[in-house]
Each structure stands twice: as C-alpha cells, then as structure tokens.
Amino acid sequence: MTENQTKTAHPKGLWVLFGTEMWERFNFYGMRTLLTLFLVNSLLMKEEDASLIYGGFLGLCYLTPMLGGFIADRFFGNRNCIMLGGLLMAIGQLLLFTSASVFGDNIGLATAIMYSGLGVIIFGNGFFKPNISSMVGSLYPKQEKTKLDTAFTIFYMGINIGAFLGQFICPLVGDVKTEGIRDIHAFKWGFLAAAIAMAIGTLVFYFLKNKYVVTPEGRPLGGLPSKNESSDYEEGEAQSAVFSTKALLVSVVAFVGMFFLFHFSVDGDNVVKTIIYPIIYACGITLAGLILSDSSLTKVEKDRIWVIYIISFFIIFFWAAFEQAGSSLTFIADNQTDRDFFGWQMPASMVQIFNGLFVVALAVPFSMLWDKLRAKDKEPISPVKLAFGLLIIAISFFMIANQVKDLGSSGLLAVKWLILLYLLNTCAELCLSPIGLSLVGKLSPKRFSSLLYGVFFLSNASGYALAGTLGSILPATGDKFTKAKELGIDLQAVLDKTIKPTAEQLQLLDKHQIMDHNPIFAGFEIHNLFEFFMVFVSLTGLAALLLFALTPLLKKMMHGVR
C-alpha cells in the first residue's frame, strides 16, 4: 500500500467503533420495535399512555448523554464509559425479559420491573452514546477533518445495519401471531435477543480497543482525561472549560424556573407529560446557556456554538415526526394496515425494518454524492442539507395524509405506502442526522466536544418528547370501531357527540382501551388520521422554510467551516 493510499483510507478504529455501535443499535432498535406493543397487549396500557412512555423513554435516553459526556470529559474517559454503558444496557434488557416473563401471574410486579429495565437502559445509553460519537472525530489527523462527513455516514451505516438486524430478529421471535391471534408471552424472546446483542457489542470493544482505537500518532484514544496532551487541541485553544460559581448558580435557578414553566403549561396528571418532558426541555435550554457562560470562549467559538444551537432547535421537529415509527405508525400498522407483503403477513412491529434497510442501501450513495459535489465545489453547506431533510419528511407525511384521507373507520392502508414513507424518511434522515453529528464535531471547541454532543442529543431528546406528545393524539383507528361495535356501542356517534354514552358504556370503552373523545392538539380537535398527519406536515414544512431562510446568516457564523 502506498503512502498516499494510507492517508486516504479510513483508520481501522472507525470499523471497531462501527461494530460496537452496530450491536448496540441492534439492542436498542430491536427492543424499540416491541416496546409499545408489549405495553398495550401484555401490560394492558392505553395506546395514548404507551406513546407517552415511549416518547419519555427515548427522550431520557438522549438526556443522559449530557451526564455521560460530562463524566467522561472530567473523570472516566470515553472508553470506560462505553464499557459501563454497554453492561448497563444488557442488564436493562434482561429486566425487560423478566417483566415479559412474569406479567401473566403479577401484572403490577411486571410493570415495576419494566420501569426498572427502562431506567437502567436510559443510564446505560447515557454513558455509551456521546462517548462513541466523539471518538470518531478524534481518529483523524487535523489535515483530514474534511473526511468527517464521509466517516460519519459510514459510521451511520453501522448504526443502521444494527438497527436492521434488531428490527428483523426481535419482531421475528417476539411479535408472534398464530391464526391472527397475538402470543402475548412471546415478547420476552425479543428482549432476550436484544440483551445478547448488547453483550456482544461490549465484548467487541473491550478486546479490540487497545489495538485499533488510537490517535493518528498511535496513542490510545478516549483514555482518562488526565492523560490528554496539549497537541490534541487547536493552536491557542483553551484546554478546559471555565465555569464561574455565579454561572453554575444561575443555571440551577434557570433550570428550576424552566421546569415549572413547562410543567404548568401542560394539562393532565400523566407523570411522563408533567414531570419527565419538562425536565428534558429545561435541561436542554439550561445546558446551552451554561456553555455560553464560559469566560474562555472566543468570538469565533461563540458564533460556532450558536450555529450548533440553532441547528439543534430545528432538528427537534424532524425527530418529532420521524419517531412516530415506534408509536403511532406501529399502531396504524397493527390496526389499520393490510400487511400482506408478497403473500406473507408481516408482523406490525417489523414494518419499521425498512428504515434500517434503506439506510444501509443508501448511506454509501449519499456519501458518494457529497464527495462528488465537493470535488466539483458544489457541495451545499451543512445547514442547507439539514433544511432539505426537513422538507423531504414534510413531503412524506403529506403523501401518507392523502392516502389515509378516505379510509374511514373500516378501510385498510396498503403496506406499500408505509414502506414508501420510510424510504422518504430515510432520505431525509441521511441529509440530517449524520450531517448534524459531523457538524457538531467540526464546530465544537475540543474542551466542549462531549458536552456539545450532549446538547445535540438533547435536541433529539426534545424531539422524542414532542414525538410522544404528538403520538398520543392519534385518533381512534379501525380496530377500535370494530371492538366498540362488538360491545354494542356506536363509537363514531360517541366521538361526534351525537349520542351520550351511559356510565356502563364508558366503563366498557375504558376497559378495552378505547377513548370516548377525539384528541386535542394546540386547541384543535383531531377527528381523523388525515388531520393527525397534517400536524406533522405543518411543523416540519414550516421548520424547513425557516432554516432555508436562515442559511446565509449561519454560513457567516460558521467562519469558514462547511
């Protein structure tokens, strides 16, 4: 191999991180396909509550990286946090396996174990996630930082090979129907498969880290922060953050104020909606403010950090739409979709698999597209790519809104439309997620690298929290009307308020997890699936137009970074 080839090839450490992240995503996405169906079918929760728990769980998974990033930067180092996180996630999946094994005898105990399992996974993910992303950028010498968009796209492909495997294997063993009747005891095997995958990922990293996860000079990457060398930093760059006591106190007060502001702006008594979501939103805003209070920041560094914040805000709307995959879109796939796939009845939880499949197929073509445009000096800057991502997802939801417009309460959506939705969502994701990760790597001062990834993941967390809120406004699907009819209740008339149900009928509807009213969002009543999907079209479409408009300003604030 010539010296020139050596320089253009990606470091072997990228493939170790790729493999570790692949198994972790198998574990995470595999479990995610089954979670809401398990909550509704085995633990007998309402779809609305399952969506809120799903959004809260995902949101907290992206809130804890802030803590994990801070602990890694200050105390443990990246590699120790990755191994600790992997171990915790494997234990969390085993707790879900236990919950899915005991619910038949004691549903209260099973629910408590389920919450414990989700809690352990949340903390494990917090240690794992920011540390593996921030190590990718450190594998490359300074003169090769332009390769980061391509490196993150390859890394992203690893994420999605794992997602694809998890979304195939976990539903295959965990979402089982015999003659149309779901085996509610099978979910445990899906959770067990996820636990095994996480254990494999942690072992891969443990055995290969010392040999391959190294700096361009061959020193171990992600070790204890006390072992960092000054050559790792940009010339003239401060090597540690400087937060004053006053700034820290102001942050605590700001957090409390923001928490109560969000807490009192939602109604109802659902703990996820009134406590967890306000914590996620308040953390994001507070941490963003704290980083900007650092007295060592230069004008250029401040401008670049502001670009990360503005991008992070827009990303919230993308994830709010994209993450309907695990809640509302899974319920629609389960209850109002003809899932005949070339003569095979696909499990509802497996329909999500197309996202992982399309990313694996399209990651390299997208990477080649950016390389080709860069060679011709026509590559759009990162914010433009992100705006295109938002526009594409708006188009995908507009398409599905038109398909469900005339379904009524008994029509079935053809599964091909959900597959096309996932294809467009994947194209949007490839314009947005790896590019966003890469942008944080390029714009972050090194002393804030993991912490700013924490902020970026907080925008994901806020997006997932919003996804949970929006998923919970899913109106009644076809199966609810059929069930109500069997109970002798005209559900459409109840929802239209043309008949007033008796106390006995209300009890029956509640027992069968059927809502007796249409959901409300921002003061508007959501009557049908068309109106439900148009909420996403409006939010993402507006965000895309605003981001396009802001691009010239962002380009200026990036000070030469593309």
PDB file of N, CA, C and O in Angstrom, residues 501-537:
ATOM      1  N   PRO A 501     -72.888   8.493  25.836  1.00  0.00           N
ATOM      2  CA  PRO A 501     -72.759   7.129  26.352  1.00  0.00           C
ATOM      3  C   PRO A 501     -73.160   7.036  27.832  1.00  0.00           C
ATOM      4  O   PRO A 501     -72.985   8.001  28.581  1.00  0.00           O
ATOM      5  N   THR A 502     -73.674   5.867  28.213  1.00  0.00           N
ATOM      6  CA  THR A 502     -74.038   5.640  29.617  1.00  0.00           C
ATOM      7  C   THR A 502     -72.755   5.390  30.427  1.00  0.00           C
ATOM      8  O   THR A 502     -71.693   5.124  29.845  1.00  0.00           O
ATOM      9  N   ALA A 503     -72.870   5.450  31.757  1.00  0.00           N
ATOM     10  CA  ALA A 503     -71.714   5.197  32.629  1.00  0.00           C
ATOM     11  C   ALA A 503     -71.164   3.799  32.388  1.00  0.00           C
ATOM     12  O   ALA A 503     -69.948   3.577  32.376  1.00  0.00           O
ATOM     13  N   GLU A 504     -72.084   2.847  32.129  1.00  0.00           N
ATOM     14  CA  GLU A 504     -71.681   1.453  31.882  1.00  0.00           C
ATOM     15  C   GLU A 504     -70.891   1.350  30.569  1.00  0.00           C
ATOM     16  O   GLU A 504     -69.869   0.660  30.487  1.00  0.00           O
ATOM     17  N   GLN A 505     -71.373   2.073  29.543  1.00  0.00           N
ATOM     18  CA  GLN A 505     -70.678   2.058  28.244  1.00  0.00           C
ATOM     19  C   GLN A 505     -69.282   2.702  28.358  1.00  0.00           C
ATOM     20  O   GLN A 505     -68.315   2.215  27.779  1.00  0.00           O
ATOM     21  N   LEU A 506     -69.197   3.792  29.121  1.00  0.00           N
ATOM     22  CA  LEU A 506     -67.902   4.462  29.312  1.00  0.00           C
ATOM     23  C   LEU A 506     -66.902   3.524  29.983  1.00  0.00           C
ATOM     24  O   LEU A 506     -65.731   3.482  29.633  1.00  0.00           O
ATOM     25  N   GLN A 507     -67.419   2.749  30.941  1.00  0.00           N
ATOM     26  CA  GLN A 507     -66.583   1.774  31.659  1.00  0.00           C
ATOM     27  C   GLN A 507     -66.070   0.695  30.709  1.00  0.00           C
ATOM     28  O   GLN A 507     -64.906   0.305  30.741  1.00  0.00           O
ATOM     29  N   LEU A 508     -66.988   0.229  29.831  1.00  0.00           N
ATOM     30  CA  LEU A 508     -66.631  -0.798  28.840  1.00  0.00           C
ATOM     31  C   LEU A 508     -65.551  -0.287  27.889  1.00  0.00           C
ATOM     32  O   LEU A 508     -64.583  -0.993  27.584  1.00  0.00           O
ATOM     33  N   LEU A 509     -65.730   0.960  27.396  1.00  0.00           N
ATOM     34  CA  LEU A 509     -64.737   1.543  26.481  1.00  0.00           C
ATOM     35  C   LEU A 509     -63.376   1.649  27.160  1.00  0.00           C
ATOM     36  O   LEU A 509     -62.345   1.318  26.573  1.00  0.00           O
ATOM     37  N   ASP A 510     -63.388   2.104  28.421  1.00  0.00           N
ATOM     38  CA  ASP A 510     -62.139   2.268  29.170  1.00  0.00           C
ATOM     39  C   ASP A 510     -61.435   0.924  29.372  1.00  0.00           C
ATOM     40  O   ASP A 510     -60.221   0.812  29.221  1.00  0.00           O
ATOM     41  N   LYS A 511     -62.243  -0.094  29.676  1.00  0.00           N
ATOM     42  CA  LYS A 511     -61.701  -1.436  29.909  1.00  0.00           C
ATOM     43  C   LYS A 511     -61.000  -1.973  28.656  1.00  0.00           C
ATOM     44  O   LYS A 511     -60.006  -2.695  28.731  1.00  0.00           O
ATOM     45  N   HIS A 512     -61.534  -1.613  27.491  1.00  0.00           N
ATOM     46  CA  HIS A 512     -60.950  -2.091  26.222  1.00  0.00           C
ATOM     47  C   HIS A 512     -60.008  -1.057  25.595  1.00  0.00           C
ATOM     48  O   HIS A 512     -59.724  -1.108  24.399  1.00  0.00           O
ATOM     49  N   GLN A 513     -59.537  -0.112  26.401  1.00  0.00           N
ATOM     50  CA  GLN A 513     -58.540   0.893  25.974  1.00  0.00           C
ATOM     51  C   GLN A 513     -59.008   1.716  24.769  1.00  0.00           C
ATOM     52  O   GLN A 513     -58.237   1.993  23.852  1.00  0.00           O
ATOM     53  N   ILE A 514     -60.311   2.089  24.778  1.00  0.00           N
ATOM     54  CA  ILE A 514     -60.864   2.893  23.680  1.00  0.00           C
ATOM     55  C   ILE A 514     -61.237   4.273  24.239  1.00  0.00           C
ATOM     56  O   ILE A 514     -61.964   4.365  25.230  1.00  0.00           O
ATOM     57  N   MET A 515     -60.748   5.342  23.599  1.00  0.00           N
ATOM     58  CA  MET A 515     -61.064   6.696  24.065  1.00  0.00           C
ATOM     59  C   MET A 515     -62.491   7.083  23.667  1.00  0.00           C
ATOM     60  O   MET A 515     -62.936   6.739  22.563  1.00  0.00           O
ATOM     61  N   ASP A 516     -63.194   7.810  24.555  1.00  0.00           N
ATOM     62  CA  ASP A 516     -64.575   8.223  24.267  1.00  0.00           C
ATOM     63  C   ASP A 516     -64.631   9.654  23.714  1.00  0.00           C
ATOM     64  O   ASP A 516     -65.686  10.265  23.643  1.00  0.00           O
ATOM     65  N   HIS A 517     -63.440  10.206  23.339  1.00  0.00           N
ATOM     66  CA  HIS A 517     -63.408  11.568  22.792  1.00  0.00           C
ATOM     67  C   HIS A 517     -62.250  11.666  21.799  1.00  0.00           C
ATOM     68  O   HIS A 517     -61.317  10.866  21.839  1.00  0.00           O
ATOM     69  N   ASN A 518     -62.330  12.633  20.900  1.00  0.00           N
ATOM     70  CA  ASN A 518     -61.224  12.869  19.966  1.00  0.00           C
ATOM     71  C   ASN A 518     -60.094  13.598  20.686  1.00  0.00           C
ATOM     72  O   ASN A 518     -60.348  14.427  21.561  1.00  0.00           O
ATOM     73  N   PRO A 519     -58.829  13.301  20.335  1.00  0.00           N
ATOM     74  CA  PRO A 519     -57.714  14.016  20.975  1.00  0.00           C
ATOM     75  C   PRO A 519     -57.674  15.493  20.547  1.00  0.00           C
ATOM     76  O   PRO A 519     -58.184  15.855  19.482  1.00  0.00           O
ATOM     77  N   ILE A 520     -57.071  16.318  21.397  1.00  0.00           N
ATOM     78  CA  ILE A 520     -56.954  17.763  21.123  1.00  0.00           C
ATOM     79  C   ILE A 520     -55.468  18.112  21.034  1.00  0.00           C
ATOM     80  O   ILE A 520     -54.676  17.670  21.872  1.00  0.00           O
ATOM     81  N   PHE A 521     -55.085  18.906  20.030  1.00  0.00           N
ATOM     82  CA  PHE A 521     -53.701  19.396  19.944  1.00  0.00           C
ATOM     83  C   PHE A 521     -53.725  20.890  19.655  1.00  0.00           C
ATOM     84  O   PHE A 521     -54.320  21.326  18.674  1.00  0.00           O
ATOM     85  N   ALA A 522     -53.056  21.675  20.514  1.00  0.00           N
ATOM     86  CA  ALA A 522     -52.972  23.133  20.371  1.00  0.00           C
ATOM     87  C   ALA A 522     -54.353  23.758  20.140  1.00  0.00           C
ATOM     88  O   ALA A 522     -54.516  24.659  19.315  1.00  0.00           O
ATOM     89  N   GLY A 523     -55.347  23.235  20.856  1.00  0.00           N
ATOM     90  CA  GLY A 523     -56.707  23.791  20.766  1.00  0.00           C
ATOM     91  C   GLY A 523     -57.537  23.232  19.626  1.00  0.00           C
ATOM     92  O   GLY A 523     -58.733  23.536  19.499  1.00  0.00           O
ATOM     93  N   PHE A 524     -56.921  22.409  18.759  1.00  0.00           N
ATOM     94  CA  PHE A 524     -57.660  21.828  17.622  1.00  0.00           C
ATOM     95  C   PHE A 524     -58.045  20.376  17.918  1.00  0.00           C
ATOM     96  O   PHE A 524     -57.228  19.608  18.426  1.00  0.00           O
ATOM     97  N   GLU A 525     -59.257  20.020  17.570  1.00  0.00           N
ATOM     98  CA  GLU A 525     -59.702  18.633  17.735  1.00  0.00           C
ATOM     99  C   GLU A 525     -59.236  17.815  16.535  1.00  0.00           C
ATOM    100  O   GLU A 525     -59.391  18.242  15.388  1.00  0.00           O
ATOM    101  N   ILE A 526     -58.608  16.667  16.794  1.00  0.00           N
ATOM    102  CA  ILE A 526     -58.125  15.790  15.711  1.00  0.00           C
ATOM    103  C   ILE A 526     -59.196  14.721  15.459  1.00  0.00           C
ATOM    104  O   ILE A 526     -59.382  13.818  16.269  1.00  0.00           O
ATOM    105  N   HIS A 527     -59.906  14.829  14.327  1.00  0.00           N
ATOM    106  CA  HIS A 527     -61.042  13.941  14.056  1.00  0.00           C
ATOM    107  C   HIS A 527     -60.641  12.641  13.377  1.00  0.00           C
ATOM    108  O   HIS A 527     -61.326  11.627  13.510  1.00  0.00           O
ATOM    109  N   ASN A 528     -59.556  12.681  12.572  1.00  0.00           N
ATOM    110  CA  ASN A 528     -59.221  11.500  11.761  1.00  0.00           C
ATOM    111  C   ASN A 528     -57.717  11.464  11.471  1.00  0.00           C
ATOM    112  O   ASN A 528     -56.979  12.381  11.814  1.00  0.00           O
ATOM    113  N   LEU A 529     -57.287  10.385  10.803  1.00  0.00           N
ATOM    114  CA  LEU A 529     -55.855  10.193  10.521  1.00  0.00           C
ATOM    115  C   LEU A 529     -55.303  11.275   9.585  1.00  0.00           C
ATOM    116  O   LEU A 529     -54.145  11.662   9.697  1.00  0.00           O
ATOM    117  N   PHE A 530     -56.136  11.777   8.661  1.00  0.00           N
ATOM    118  CA  PHE A 530     -55.679  12.833   7.749  1.00  0.00           C
ATOM    119  C   PHE A 530     -55.250  14.067   8.550  1.00  0.00           C
ATOM    120  O   PHE A 530     -54.156  14.599   8.357  1.00  0.00           O
ATOM    121  N   GLU A 531     -56.085  14.495   9.492  1.00  0.00           N
ATOM    122  CA  GLU A 531     -55.765  15.669  10.312  1.00  0.00           C
ATOM    123  C   GLU A 531     -54.536  15.394  11.186  1.00  0.00           C
ATOM    124  O   GLU A 531     -53.707  16.273  11.415  1.00  0.00           O
ATOM    125  N   PHE A 532     -54.439  14.160  11.672  1.00  0.00           N
ATOM    126  CA  PHE A 532     -53.292  13.764  12.501  1.00  0.00           C
ATOM    127  C   PHE A 532     -51.979  13.938  11.731  1.00  0.00           C
ATOM    128  O   PHE A 532     -51.029  14.561  12.215  1.00  0.00           O
ATOM    129  N   PHE A 533     -51.917  13.418  10.503  1.00  0.00           N
ATOM    130  CA  PHE A 533     -50.676  13.511   9.723  1.00  0.00           C
ATOM    131  C   PHE A 533     -50.378  14.941   9.257  1.00  0.00           C
ATOM    132  O   PHE A 533     -49.216  15.314   9.112  1.00  0.00           O
ATOM    133  N   MET A 534     -51.437  15.736   9.048  1.00  0.00           N
ATOM    134  CA  MET A 534     -51.212  17.116   8.612  1.00  0.00           C
ATOM    135  C   MET A 534     -50.532  17.967   9.698  1.00  0.00           C
ATOM    136  O   MET A 534     -49.883  18.967   9.396  1.00  0.00           O
ATOM    137  N   VAL A 535     -50.655  17.554  10.966  1.00  0.00           N
ATOM    138  CA  VAL A 535     -49.930  18.237  12.055  1.00  0.00           C
ATOM    139  C   VAL A 535     -48.418  18.178  11.769  1.00  0.00           C
ATOM    140  O   VAL A 535     -47.697  19.173  11.902  1.00  0.00           O
ATOM    141  N   PHE A 536     -47.942  17.001  11.331  1.00  0.00           N
ATOM    142  CA  PHE A 536     -46.508  16.811  11.061  1.00  0.00           C
ATOM    143  C   PHE A 536     -46.076  17.558   9.805  1.00  0.00           C
ATOM    144  O   PHE A 536     -44.974  18.094   9.744  1.00  0.00           O
ATOM    145  N   VAL A 537     -46.956  17.578   8.796  1.00  0.00           N
ATOM    146  CA  VAL A 537     -46.644  18.309   7.555  1.00  0.00           C
ATOM    147  C   VAL A 537     -46.425  19.787   7.887  1.00  0.00           C
ATOM    148  O   VAL A 537     -45.453  20.406   7.441  1.00  0.00           O
TER     149      VAL A 537
END
